[in-house]
mmCIF file of C-alpha atoms and ligand atoms in Angstrom:
data_model
loop_
_atom_site.group_PDB
_atom_site.id
_atom_site.type_symbol
_atom_site.label_atom_id
_atom_site.label_comp_id
_atom_site.label_asym_id
_atom_site.label_seq_id
_atom_site.Cartn_x
_atom_site.Cartn_y
_atom_site.Cartn_z
ATOM 1 C CA MET R 210 18.795 -21.113 -23.359
ATOM 2 C CA ALA R 211 17.832 -21.956 -19.743
ATOM 3 C CA THR R 212 19.023 -25.299 -18.483
ATOM 4 C CA VAL R 213 16.418 -27.764 -17.174
ATOM 5 C CA LYS R 214 17.582 -26.996 -13.623
ATOM 6 C CA GLU R 215 17.129 -23.225 -14.090
ATOM 7 C CA SER R 216 13.741 -23.527 -15.813
ATOM 8 C CA THR R 217 12.539 -25.958 -13.121
ATOM 9 C CA ALA R 218 13.741 -23.599 -10.422
ATOM 10 C CA ARG R 219 12.026 -20.678 -12.161
ATOM 11 C CA SER R 220 8.711 -22.507 -12.664
ATOM 12 C CA SER R 221 8.656 -23.791 -9.093
ATOM 13 C CA ARG R 222 9.385 -20.256 -7.848
ATOM 14 C CA GLU R 223 6.495 -18.937 -9.936
ATOM 15 C CA LEU R 224 4.303 -21.569 -8.267
ATOM 16 C CA VAL R 225 5.268 -21.280 -4.599
ATOM 17 C CA ILE R 226 7.027 -18.497 -2.704
ATOM 18 C CA THR R 227 7.089 -19.377 0.968
ATOM 19 C CA ALA R 228 7.285 -16.864 3.800
ATOM 20 C CA GLN R 229 10.797 -18.065 4.702
ATOM 21 C CA GLN R 230 11.992 -17.636 1.099
ATOM 22 C CA HIS R 231 10.375 -14.195 0.873
ATOM 23 C CA ILE R 232 11.824 -12.980 4.166
ATOM 24 C CA LEU R 233 15.306 -14.128 3.148
ATOM 25 C CA GLU R 234 15.001 -12.377 -0.235
ATOM 26 C CA GLN R 235 13.702 -9.206 1.455
ATOM 27 C CA GLN R 236 16.582 -9.342 3.895
ATOM 28 C CA GLN R 237 19.229 -9.919 1.200
ATOM 29 C CA ALA R 238 17.791 -7.020 -0.762
ATOM 30 C CA HIS R 239 17.420 -4.537 2.087
ATOM 31 C CA ALA R 240 19.653 -5.663 4.944
ATOM 32 C CA PRO R 241 22.456 -7.819 3.489
ATOM 33 C CA ASP R 242 24.473 -7.396 6.696
ATOM 34 C CA ALA R 243 21.692 -8.969 8.796
ATOM 35 C CA GLY R 244 23.280 -12.335 8.042
ATOM 36 C CA GLY R 245 20.048 -14.303 8.236
ATOM 37 C CA THR R 246 19.430 -13.542 11.934
ATOM 38 C CA PHE R 247 16.197 -11.721 11.128
ATOM 39 C CA SER R 248 14.752 -14.534 9.007
ATOM 40 C CA TRP R 249 15.787 -17.033 11.720
ATOM 41 C CA LEU R 250 13.898 -14.869 14.211
ATOM 42 C CA LEU R 251 10.752 -14.714 12.045
ATOM 43 C CA SER R 252 10.878 -18.484 11.565
ATOM 44 C CA GLY R 253 10.388 -18.754 15.351
ATOM 45 C CA ILE R 254 7.184 -16.761 15.039
ATOM 46 C CA THR R 255 5.857 -18.694 12.031
ATOM 47 C CA LEU R 256 6.613 -22.015 13.777
ATOM 48 C CA ALA R 257 4.730 -20.917 16.917
ATOM 49 C CA THR R 258 1.728 -19.760 14.869
ATOM 50 C CA LYS R 259 1.560 -23.159 13.117
ATOM 51 C CA MET R 260 1.477 -24.811 16.557
ATOM 52 C CA ILE R 261 -1.295 -22.401 17.623
ATOM 53 C CA GLU R 262 -3.207 -22.941 14.382
ATOM 54 C CA ALA R 263 -3.188 -26.700 14.922
ATOM 55 C CA LYS R 264 -4.925 -26.199 18.298
ATOM 56 C CA VAL R 265 -7.317 -23.464 17.137
ATOM 57 C CA ARG R 266 -8.442 -25.668 14.196
ATOM 58 C CA ARG R 267 -9.396 -28.440 16.589
ATOM 59 C CA ALA R 268 -10.546 -26.308 19.522
ATOM 60 C CA GLY R 269 -13.891 -28.070 19.757
ATOM 61 C CA LEU R 270 -12.284 -31.515 19.766
ATOM 62 C CA LEU R 271 -9.467 -31.015 22.242
ATOM 63 C CA ASP R 272 -9.848 -30.034 25.842
ATOM 64 C CA VAL R 273 -8.841 -26.452 25.023
ATOM 65 C CA LEU R 274 -12.170 -24.682 24.926
ATOM 66 C CA GLY R 275 -13.234 -22.411 27.686
ATOM 67 C CA SER R 276 -11.389 -20.606 30.408
ATOM 68 C CA ALA R 277 -8.398 -21.824 32.332
ATOM 69 C CA GLY R 278 -9.849 -20.350 35.467
ATOM 70 C CA GLU R 279 -7.029 -17.807 35.719
ATOM 71 C CA THR R 280 -6.955 -14.099 34.894
ATOM 72 C CA ASN R 281 -4.146 -12.331 33.045
ATOM 73 C CA VAL R 282 -2.396 -9.057 33.873
ATOM 74 C CA GLN R 283 -5.328 -7.246 32.310
ATOM 75 C CA GLY R 284 -7.696 -8.889 34.751
ATOM 76 C CA GLU R 285 -9.213 -10.737 31.783
ATOM 77 C CA THR R 286 -10.188 -14.393 32.099
ATOM 78 C CA GLN R 287 -7.477 -16.436 30.426
ATOM 79 C CA GLN R 288 -8.731 -18.959 27.904
ATOM 80 C CA LYS R 289 -6.854 -22.263 27.797
ATOM 81 C CA LEU R 290 -5.748 -21.485 24.248
ATOM 82 C CA ASP R 291 -4.377 -18.103 25.429
ATOM 83 C CA ILE R 292 -2.009 -19.952 27.733
ATOM 84 C CA TYR R 293 -1.022 -22.463 25.076
ATOM 85 C CA ALA R 294 -0.412 -19.713 22.492
ATOM 86 C CA ASN R 295 1.686 -17.733 24.952
ATOM 87 C CA GLN R 296 3.797 -20.755 25.859
ATOM 88 C CA ALA R 297 4.317 -21.615 22.181
ATOM 89 C CA LEU R 298 5.625 -18.127 21.372
ATOM 90 C CA LEU R 299 7.797 -17.897 24.506
ATOM 91 C CA HIS R 300 9.291 -21.318 23.718
ATOM 92 C CA CYS R 301 9.925 -20.830 19.986
ATOM 93 C CA LEU R 302 11.285 -17.298 20.353
ATOM 94 C CA GLY R 303 13.228 -18.070 23.508
ATOM 95 C CA LEU R 304 15.230 -20.597 21.471
ATOM 96 C CA ARG R 305 16.356 -17.838 19.079
ATOM 97 C CA ASP R 306 19.580 -16.451 20.553
ATOM 98 C CA THR R 307 18.995 -13.153 18.729
ATOM 99 C CA VAL R 308 16.102 -12.425 21.130
ATOM 100 C CA ALA R 309 17.019 -10.252 24.128
ATOM 101 C CA ILE R 310 13.572 -9.442 25.555
ATOM 102 C CA LEU R 311 10.002 -10.748 25.058
ATOM 103 C CA VAL R 312 6.904 -8.789 26.121
ATOM 104 C CA SER R 313 3.557 -10.605 26.056
ATOM 105 C CA GLU R 314 0.016 -9.486 26.851
ATOM 106 C CA GLU R 315 -0.139 -12.566 29.102
ATOM 107 C CA ASN R 316 2.963 -11.731 31.165
ATOM 108 C CA GLU R 317 3.027 -8.870 33.665
ATOM 109 C CA GLU R 318 6.781 -8.350 33.289
ATOM 110 C CA PRO R 319 9.101 -8.616 30.270
ATOM 111 C CA VAL R 320 10.890 -11.967 29.827
ATOM 112 C CA THR R 321 14.624 -11.284 29.507
ATOM 113 C CA PHE R 322 17.379 -13.586 28.240
ATOM 114 C CA ASP R 323 20.951 -13.290 29.401
ATOM 115 C CA ARG R 324 22.574 -12.895 25.995
ATOM 116 C CA ALA R 325 25.690 -11.088 24.857
ATOM 117 C CA ARG R 326 25.018 -7.600 23.551
ATOM 118 C CA GLU R 327 26.098 -8.453 20.014
ATOM 119 C CA THR R 328 23.901 -11.603 19.977
ATOM 120 C CA GLY R 329 20.643 -10.556 21.634
ATOM 121 C CA LYS R 330 19.658 -7.871 19.146
ATOM 122 C CA TYR R 331 15.838 -7.909 19.168
ATOM 123 C CA VAL R 332 12.954 -7.002 21.483
ATOM 124 C CA ILE R 333 9.655 -8.666 20.526
ATOM 125 C CA PHE R 334 6.129 -7.800 21.678
ATOM 126 C CA PHE R 335 3.153 -10.054 21.059
ATOM 127 C CA ASP R 336 -0.492 -10.616 21.769
ATOM 128 C CA PRO R 337 -0.471 -14.402 21.548
ATOM 129 C CA LEU R 338 -4.163 -14.918 20.875
ATOM 130 C CA ASP R 339 -6.168 -11.748 20.416
ATOM 131 C CA GLY R 340 -9.946 -12.069 20.540
ATOM 132 C CA SER R 341 -9.668 -15.410 22.326
ATOM 133 C CA SER R 342 -13.062 -14.968 24.001
ATOM 134 C CA ASN R 343 -14.486 -15.590 20.499
ATOM 135 C CA ILE R 344 -12.949 -19.074 20.218
ATOM 136 C CA ASP R 345 -15.900 -20.852 21.816
ATOM 137 C CA VAL R 346 -18.220 -19.418 19.155
ATOM 138 C CA ASN R 347 -15.862 -20.198 16.282
ATOM 139 C CA VAL R 348 -15.081 -16.590 15.369
ATOM 140 C CA SER R 349 -11.686 -15.713 13.862
ATOM 141 C CA VAL R 350 -8.888 -14.962 16.335
ATOM 142 C CA GLY R 351 -5.338 -13.777 15.789
ATOM 143 C CA THR R 352 -1.723 -13.418 16.882
ATOM 144 C CA ILE R 353 -0.067 -9.978 16.649
ATOM 145 C CA PHE R 354 3.683 -9.263 16.873
ATOM 146 C CA SER R 355 6.015 -6.285 16.813
ATOM 147 C CA ILE R 356 9.830 -6.333 16.513
ATOM 148 C CA PHE R 357 12.318 -3.674 17.638
ATOM 149 C CA ARG R 358 16.083 -3.642 17.816
ATOM 150 C CA ARG R 359 17.483 -3.525 21.323
ATOM 151 C CA PRO R 360 19.090 -0.081 21.835
ATOM 152 C CA PRO R 361 22.876 -0.481 21.348
ATOM 153 C CA LYS R 362 23.896 0.843 24.749
ATOM 154 C CA MET R 363 21.010 -0.433 26.950
ATOM 155 C CA ASP R 364 22.113 2.237 29.414
ATOM 156 C CA GLY R 365 18.418 2.879 30.096
ATOM 157 C CA GLY R 366 18.073 -0.797 31.053
ATOM 158 C CA ILE R 367 14.999 -2.883 30.293
ATOM 159 C CA GLU R 368 12.687 0.125 30.406
ATOM 160 C CA ALA R 369 14.540 1.980 27.638
ATOM 161 C CA ALA R 370 14.510 -1.176 25.516
ATOM 162 C CA VAL R 371 10.758 -1.831 25.796
ATOM 163 C CA LEU R 372 9.353 1.712 25.931
ATOM 164 C CA GLN R 373 10.311 2.688 22.375
ATOM 165 C CA PRO R 374 7.961 4.665 20.078
ATOM 166 C CA GLY R 375 6.342 2.648 17.287
ATOM 167 C CA TRP R 376 8.231 4.365 14.447
ATOM 168 C CA LYS R 377 11.329 2.443 15.627
ATOM 169 C CA GLN R 378 9.801 -0.946 14.777
ATOM 170 C CA VAL R 379 11.889 -2.972 12.325
ATOM 171 C CA ALA R 380 8.999 -5.318 11.522
ATOM 172 C CA ALA R 381 5.444 -6.180 12.554
ATOM 173 C CA GLY R 382 2.787 -8.661 11.579
ATOM 174 C CA TYR R 383 -0.225 -10.689 12.490
ATOM 175 C CA VAL R 384 -1.724 -14.096 11.798
ATOM 176 C CA VAL R 385 -5.498 -14.345 11.402
ATOM 177 C CA TYR R 386 -6.887 -17.829 12.162
ATOM 178 C CA GLY R 387 -10.021 -17.584 10.032
ATOM 179 C CA SER R 388 -11.570 -19.533 7.153
ATOM 180 C CA SER R 389 -7.912 -19.852 6.189
ATOM 181 C CA THR R 390 -4.827 -18.974 8.200
ATOM 182 C CA ILE R 391 -3.034 -15.924 6.833
ATOM 183 C CA LEU R 392 0.246 -14.326 7.953
ATOM 184 C CA VAL R 393 0.591 -10.637 7.067
ATOM 185 C CA TYR R 394 3.901 -8.895 7.780
ATOM 186 C CA SER R 395 6.044 -5.917 6.895
ATOM 187 C CA ALA R 396 9.765 -5.365 7.459
ATOM 188 C CA GLY R 397 9.511 -1.746 6.357
ATOM 189 C CA LYS R 398 9.475 -2.365 2.606
ATOM 190 C CA GLY R 399 5.801 -3.022 1.887
ATOM 191 C CA VAL R 400 3.197 -5.463 3.227
ATOM 192 C CA PHE R 401 2.947 -9.123 2.210
ATOM 193 C CA GLY R 402 0.386 -11.843 2.957
ATOM 194 C CA PHE R 403 0.967 -15.594 3.082
ATOM 195 C CA THR R 404 -1.730 -18.260 3.294
ATOM 196 C CA LEU R 405 -0.917 -21.415 5.255
ATOM 197 C CA ASN R 406 -1.096 -24.409 2.916
ATOM 198 C CA PRO R 407 -1.924 -27.301 5.287
ATOM 199 C CA ASP R 408 -0.915 -29.842 2.632
ATOM 200 C CA ILE R 409 2.714 -28.717 2.809
ATOM 201 C CA GLY R 410 2.691 -26.968 6.234
ATOM 202 C CA ALA R 411 4.103 -23.761 4.743
ATOM 203 C CA TYR R 412 2.948 -20.149 4.488
ATOM 204 C CA VAL R 413 2.735 -19.408 0.741
ATOM 205 C CA LEU R 414 2.711 -15.891 -0.774
ATOM 206 C CA SER R 415 -0.913 -14.984 -1.584
ATOM 207 C CA HIS R 416 -1.047 -11.174 -1.191
ATOM 208 C CA ASP R 417 1.974 -9.564 -2.889
ATOM 209 C CA ASN R 418 2.584 -5.927 -1.903
ATOM 210 C CA LEU R 419 -0.765 -5.319 -0.145
ATOM 211 C CA ARG R 420 -2.121 -1.734 -0.431
ATOM 212 C CA MET R 421 -4.883 -0.262 1.761
ATOM 213 C CA PRO R 422 -7.631 1.232 -0.512
ATOM 214 C CA HIS R 423 -7.667 5.042 -0.342
ATOM 215 C CA GLN R 424 -11.367 4.873 0.592
ATOM 216 C CA GLY R 425 -13.583 1.892 1.453
ATOM 217 C CA ASN R 426 -17.237 1.153 2.216
ATOM 218 C CA PHE R 427 -17.080 -0.153 5.781
ATOM 219 C CA TYR R 428 -16.736 1.424 9.177
ATOM 220 C CA SER R 429 -16.026 -0.841 12.152
ATOM 221 C CA VAL R 430 -16.855 0.224 15.718
ATOM 222 C CA ASN R 431 -18.794 -1.191 18.675
ATOM 223 C CA GLU R 432 -21.900 0.970 18.228
ATOM 224 C CA ALA R 433 -23.362 -0.149 21.579
ATOM 225 C CA GLN R 434 -20.904 2.261 23.202
ATOM 226 C CA ALA R 435 -21.606 5.147 20.781
ATOM 227 C CA HIS R 436 -23.427 7.276 23.386
ATOM 228 C CA THR R 437 -20.289 7.291 25.557
ATOM 229 C CA PHE R 438 -17.867 8.297 22.754
ATOM 230 C CA PRO R 439 -16.159 11.708 23.004
ATOM 231 C CA ALA R 440 -17.599 14.395 20.686
ATOM 232 C CA PRO R 441 -15.105 14.014 17.773
ATOM 233 C CA TYR R 442 -15.967 10.309 17.489
ATOM 234 C CA ARG R 443 -19.741 10.880 17.658
ATOM 235 C CA GLU R 444 -19.417 13.562 14.967
ATOM 236 C CA TYR R 445 -17.254 11.276 12.839
ATOM 237 C CA ILE R 446 -19.523 8.222 12.986
ATOM 238 C CA GLY R 447 -22.474 10.486 12.177
ATOM 239 C CA ARG R 448 -20.707 11.802 9.073
ATOM 240 C CA LEU R 449 -19.837 8.293 7.875
ATOM 241 C CA ARG R 450 -23.476 7.286 8.325
ATOM 242 C CA SER R 451 -24.850 10.378 6.557
ATOM 243 C CA GLY R 452 -22.838 9.864 3.357
ATOM 244 C CA ALA R 453 -20.743 13.004 4.022
ATOM 245 C CA LEU R 454 -17.721 11.205 2.499
ATOM 246 C CA GLY R 455 -19.560 10.845 -0.804
ATOM 247 C CA ARG R 456 -20.652 7.234 -0.412
ATOM 248 C CA GLU R 457 -22.858 4.938 1.642
ATOM 249 C CA TYR R 458 -20.967 3.017 4.370
ATOM 250 C CA SER R 459 -21.916 -0.330 5.863
ATOM 251 C CA SER R 460 -21.090 -1.279 9.444
ATOM 252 C CA ARG R 461 -18.970 -4.389 10.018
ATOM 253 C CA TYR R 462 -17.792 -5.350 13.523
ATOM 254 C CA VAL R 463 -16.473 -8.840 14.312
ATOM 255 C CA GLY R 464 -15.254 -7.927 17.788
ATOM 256 C CA SER R 465 -11.910 -9.579 17.066
ATOM 257 C CA LEU R 466 -9.280 -6.922 16.316
ATOM 258 C CA VAL R 467 -7.210 -8.954 13.859
ATOM 259 C CA ALA R 468 -10.294 -9.970 11.838
ATOM 260 C CA ASP R 469 -11.599 -6.384 11.734
ATOM 261 C CA PHE R 470 -8.175 -5.024 10.802
ATOM 262 C CA HIS R 471 -7.592 -7.683 8.116
ATOM 263 C CA ARG R 472 -10.871 -6.758 6.406
ATOM 264 C CA THR R 473 -9.944 -3.075 6.642
ATOM 265 C CA ILE R 474 -6.522 -3.499 5.007
ATOM 266 C CA LEU R 475 -7.997 -5.618 2.192
ATOM 267 C CA LYS R 476 -11.281 -3.764 1.546
ATOM 268 C CA GLY R 477 -10.530 -0.300 2.956
ATOM 269 C CA GLY R 478 -12.640 1.743 5.367
ATOM 270 C CA VAL R 479 -11.896 2.414 9.016
ATOM 271 C CA PHE R 480 -11.652 0.604 12.364
ATOM 272 C CA VAL R 481 -12.312 2.648 15.489
ATOM 273 C CA TYR R 482 -11.879 1.828 19.174
ATOM 274 C CA PRO R 483 -12.473 5.159 20.962
ATOM 275 C CA PRO R 484 -12.229 6.076 24.625
ATOM 276 C CA THR R 485 -15.380 4.736 26.345
ATOM 277 C CA ARG R 486 -16.791 4.932 29.878
ATOM 278 C CA GLY R 487 -15.370 1.461 30.562
ATOM 279 C CA TYR R 488 -12.029 2.199 28.889
ATOM 280 C CA PRO R 489 -11.296 5.948 29.190
ATOM 281 C CA ARG R 490 -7.926 5.442 27.444
ATOM 282 C CA GLY R 491 -9.416 3.017 24.900
ATOM 283 C CA LYS R 492 -9.341 -0.769 25.315
ATOM 284 C CA LEU R 493 -6.557 -1.746 22.921
ATOM 285 C CA ARG R 494 -2.916 -1.956 23.999
ATOM 286 C CA LEU R 495 -0.310 0.272 22.435
ATOM 287 C CA LEU R 496 2.776 -1.954 22.327
ATOM 288 C CA TYR R 497 1.411 -5.252 21.020
ATOM 289 C CA GLU R 498 -1.820 -4.251 19.264
ATOM 290 C CA ALA R 499 -1.953 -0.630 18.056
ATOM 291 C CA ASN R 500 1.755 -0.203 17.204
ATOM 292 C CA PRO R 501 2.129 -3.292 14.977
ATOM 293 C CA LEU R 502 -1.180 -2.686 13.181
ATOM 294 C CA ALA R 503 -0.355 1.007 12.707
ATOM 295 C CA PHE R 504 3.051 0.064 11.247
ATOM 296 C CA ILE R 505 1.409 -2.317 8.773
ATOM 297 C CA ALA R 506 -1.370 0.161 7.914
ATOM 298 C CA GLU R 507 1.163 2.902 7.090
ATOM 299 C CA GLN R 508 3.339 0.504 5.114
ATOM 300 C CA ALA R 509 0.221 -0.300 3.041
ATOM 301 C CA GLY R 510 -0.547 3.405 2.431
ATOM 302 C CA GLY R 511 -3.078 3.824 5.258
ATOM 303 C CA MET R 512 -2.984 5.840 8.499
ATOM 304 C CA ALA R 513 -3.424 5.266 12.232
ATOM 305 C CA CYS R 514 -3.927 7.751 15.079
ATOM 306 C CA ASP R 515 -5.037 7.891 18.703
ATOM 307 C CA GLY R 516 -7.208 10.969 18.105
ATOM 308 C CA GLU R 517 -4.602 13.660 18.435
ATOM 309 C CA GLN R 518 -1.404 12.020 17.158
ATOM 310 C CA ARG R 519 0.033 9.328 14.921
ATOM 311 C CA ILE R 520 0.083 6.008 16.811
ATOM 312 C CA LEU R 521 3.723 5.459 15.803
ATOM 313 C CA GLU R 522 4.787 8.692 17.500
ATOM 314 C CA ILE R 523 3.338 7.893 20.926
ATOM 315 C CA GLN R 524 6.075 7.642 23.563
ATOM 316 C CA PRO R 525 5.038 4.634 25.708
ATOM 317 C CA ARG R 526 5.008 5.080 29.487
ATOM 318 C CA GLU R 527 4.347 1.492 30.553
ATOM 319 C CA ILE R 528 4.292 -1.845 28.754
ATOM 320 C CA HIS R 529 0.565 -2.641 29.057
ATOM 321 C CA GLU R 530 -0.737 0.849 28.436
ATOM 322 C CA ARG R 531 -3.895 1.224 26.368
ATOM 323 C CA THR R 532 -4.674 3.687 23.597
ATOM 324 C CA PRO R 533 -7.612 4.809 21.483
ATOM 325 C CA LEU R 534 -7.173 3.597 17.880
ATOM 326 C CA VAL R 535 -8.494 4.930 14.570
ATOM 327 C CA VAL R 536 -6.908 3.032 11.659
ATOM 328 C CA GLY R 537 -7.809 2.804 7.971
ATOM 329 C CA GLY R 538 -7.628 4.441 4.555
ATOM 330 C CA ARG R 539 -6.385 7.980 3.982
ATOM 331 C CA ALA R 540 -9.862 9.300 3.046
ATOM 332 C CA GLU R 541 -11.413 8.018 6.286
ATOM 333 C CA LEU R 542 -8.528 9.131 8.487
ATOM 334 C CA GLU R 543 -8.350 12.624 6.965
ATOM 335 C CA GLU R 544 -12.095 12.993 7.610
ATOM 336 C CA PHE R 545 -11.553 11.887 11.215
ATOM 337 C CA GLN R 546 -8.830 14.532 11.616
ATOM 338 C CA ARG R 547 -11.269 17.179 10.300
ATOM 339 C CA CYS R 548 -13.861 16.085 12.878
ATOM 340 C CA TRP R 549 -11.190 16.121 15.586
ATOM 341 C CA ARG R 550 -10.124 19.698 14.748
ATOM 342 C CA ALA R 551 -13.728 20.884 14.419
ATOM 343 C CA THR R 552 -14.676 19.666 17.897
ATOM 344 C CA GLN R 553 -11.599 20.732 19.887
HETATM 345 P P1 P6P Q 658 -15.502 -4.849 22.609
HETATM 346 C C1 P6P Q 658 -11.059 -8.816 21.996
HETATM 347 O O1 P6P Q 658 -11.391 -9.035 23.347
HETATM 348 C C2 P6P Q 658 -10.507 -7.407 21.880
HETATM 349 O O2 P6P Q 658 -9.412 -7.234 22.700
HETATM 350 C C3 P6P Q 658 -10.168 -7.096 20.431
HETATM 351 O O3 P6P Q 658 -9.786 -8.223 19.730
HETATM 352 C C4 P6P Q 658 -11.452 -6.496 19.906
HETATM 353 O O4 P6P Q 658 -11.234 -5.569 18.853
HETATM 354 C C5 P6P Q 658 -12.022 -5.788 21.138
HETATM 355 O O5 P6P Q 658 -11.519 -6.486 22.273
HETATM 356 C C6 P6P Q 658 -13.537 -5.833 21.154
HETATM 357 O O6 P6P Q 658 -13.935 -5.098 22.313
HETATM 358 O O7 P6P Q 658 -15.511 -3.891 23.772
HETATM 359 O O8 P6P Q 658 -16.084 -4.229 21.359
HETATM 360 O O9 P6P Q 658 -16.103 -6.199 22.909
#
């Protein structure tokens, strides 16, 4: 016979599982020796995203719309919210003494912290506010993050710590600031989604053990560039359009990576950013966009490649390098691989 305390605890747990609770339970189950450092680290990310969300929600009311007049390392005009989001993540994560190195889309060089080897265990990459050019027109934007362990010896210095292939990630996630604010993350044991409940200021479990549909009905690509795509991509898009995969596809393209990826992981289908005339190596960045999304896609049963290889097997050469990205359900990715082989 359960005591009142136990039954209350059980009923409240059935009602609300917060991201912090879930991460701790995941950690106790899969990495008991982590001693809570990992969940403390993730709490820095969730705190920063709540600060960002508060600004994004009120973008039209605060003096945060529009550009800051600066350009970032990519030569892209920085939006005021880009700068705020970057500062929020640098601040919240910099306070976690388990962080050794931070790499941000907005910073040319890695930010390092002078921490003892046994304390500073993690290297974190992030795109603080992806799709920020869409803020002024009220389109969803997102934060993307990727977490690695710092190599034990660090004999290769900073470079060896930041230029690790994606399969070495220990966790990755994103937050999509859309009609609701949703955190999706994986620590290597499945994918979980949490919706921010503004009434209690907590991320609450809303998508338990997310799985990418084997095949969907949407393909997502900027068709205005289609005439500049390499042959395998032109062939592939043509086959999706012609019903060659046994069903009619619709085109959906928000132009905000996190929004397009979030739809793809929930509804299935494929997102494609190929090499184009403007971006011969693709526009998206490997370390803080493609790698984390590829990790999550694979954890949900999907696939992600750069054309010729698995995204997670790419050996990075520099921290802001770009990559083509094809990510989605197994049916769509296997068809892409057929088109790739047929046109080589
Ligand atoms: P295009 C936003 O600027 C972004 O980096 C991604 O969020 C998005 O997927 C992509 O660029 C859109 O690029 O060339 O289609 O406008």
